[in-house]
Amino acid sequence: MPDTTLTTLQGLKQKGEKIAMLTCYDATFAQACCQAGVDVLLVGDSLGMVLQGHDSTLPVTNAELAYHVACVKRGNQGAMIVADLPFMAYATIEQALHNSGQLMQAGAHMVKLEGAAWLAEPIRLLAERGVPVCAHLGLTPQSVNVLGGYKVQGRNEAQARQMRADAIALEQAGAAMILLECVPSELAEEISHAVKVPVIGIGAGSGTDGQVLVIHDMLGLALTGRSPKFVKNFMQGQASIQDALSAYVKEVKAVTFPATEHGFSA
Ligand code: KIV
């Protein structure tokens, strides 16, 4: 059982204290993140891009995710570990149950699924069987080929209404956390108020209950040399990686990150 549990995160939301989350793929960084005070470690399928060098997250397998969860678990010092179910690993209910079981047995405390209202059924079944679920809404990178690129979602009123309704429906289905990626700041704040579960944002402004970034991005390590607008390079002005991680946690908790310039408007 980690020191940071779902109850801890709920308590932080109720007190208005922000949750600091970072992606993490190995034991050394897990230890460094914990020492910096990161609450939640996300073993994201972004590892397909930042570790494996692919141009999307689609090639990542559940076995690879489970391997990295096990690595993170060995370095973890009390953070909650959330693991992504990768592309097509939850296309059917049977796959969702089987692959979530593998990630939980490797050391995850929660799994994350990308989608919309259709996630209600797998979320309900997983939650009933003891698997907490984070529902990832907004820009869902596993659907990049459907979305036509990595674009801000929820910019028009119909899309915004749908995203609000999806978040509420997925909370009702049993989602324990919601992640909003590349969503206008105002909409992300509204959704955070509309649900009781913690809402974590990436490119979603400062009004969510917490923040997440890909660790390579916030350390200024972009393979392409370009970072998205919502990323801040926390290595700037810091003497070490450990200091940069601590600066991130401090800025998330103080709500100085993200600044207005890191967010999107409708
Ligand atoms: O895979 C990942 O790292 C993610 C974050 C970008 C939120 O889902």
mmCIF file of C-alpha atoms in Angstrom, residues 58 87 114 140-149:
data_model
loop_
_atom_site.group_PDB
_atom_site.id
_atom_site.type_symbol
_atom_site.label_atom_id
_atom_site.label_comp_id
_atom_site.label_asym_id
_atom_site.label_seq_id
_atom_site.Cartn_x
_atom_site.Cartn_y
_atom_site.Cartn_z
ATOM 1 C CA LEU A 58 0.572 3.044 -30.593
ATOM 2 C CA PHE A 87 -3.474 1.007 -27.457
ATOM 3 C CA GLU A 114 -8.205 6.819 -22.866
ATOM 4 C CA THR A 140 -6.302 11.043 -26.291
ATOM 5 C CA PRO A 141 -2.997 10.265 -28.075
ATOM 6 C CA GLN A 142 -3.933 6.631 -28.790
ATOM 7 C CA SER A 143 -6.631 8.063 -31.123
ATOM 8 C CA VAL A 144 -4.253 10.431 -32.930
ATOM 9 C CA ASN A 145 -5.188 8.885 -36.295
ATOM 10 C CA VAL A 146 -8.880 9.538 -35.674
ATOM 11 C CA LEU A 147 -8.306 13.027 -34.275
ATOM 12 C CA GLY A 148 -6.096 14.005 -37.232
ATOM 13 C CA GLY A 149 -3.176 15.116 -35.056
#
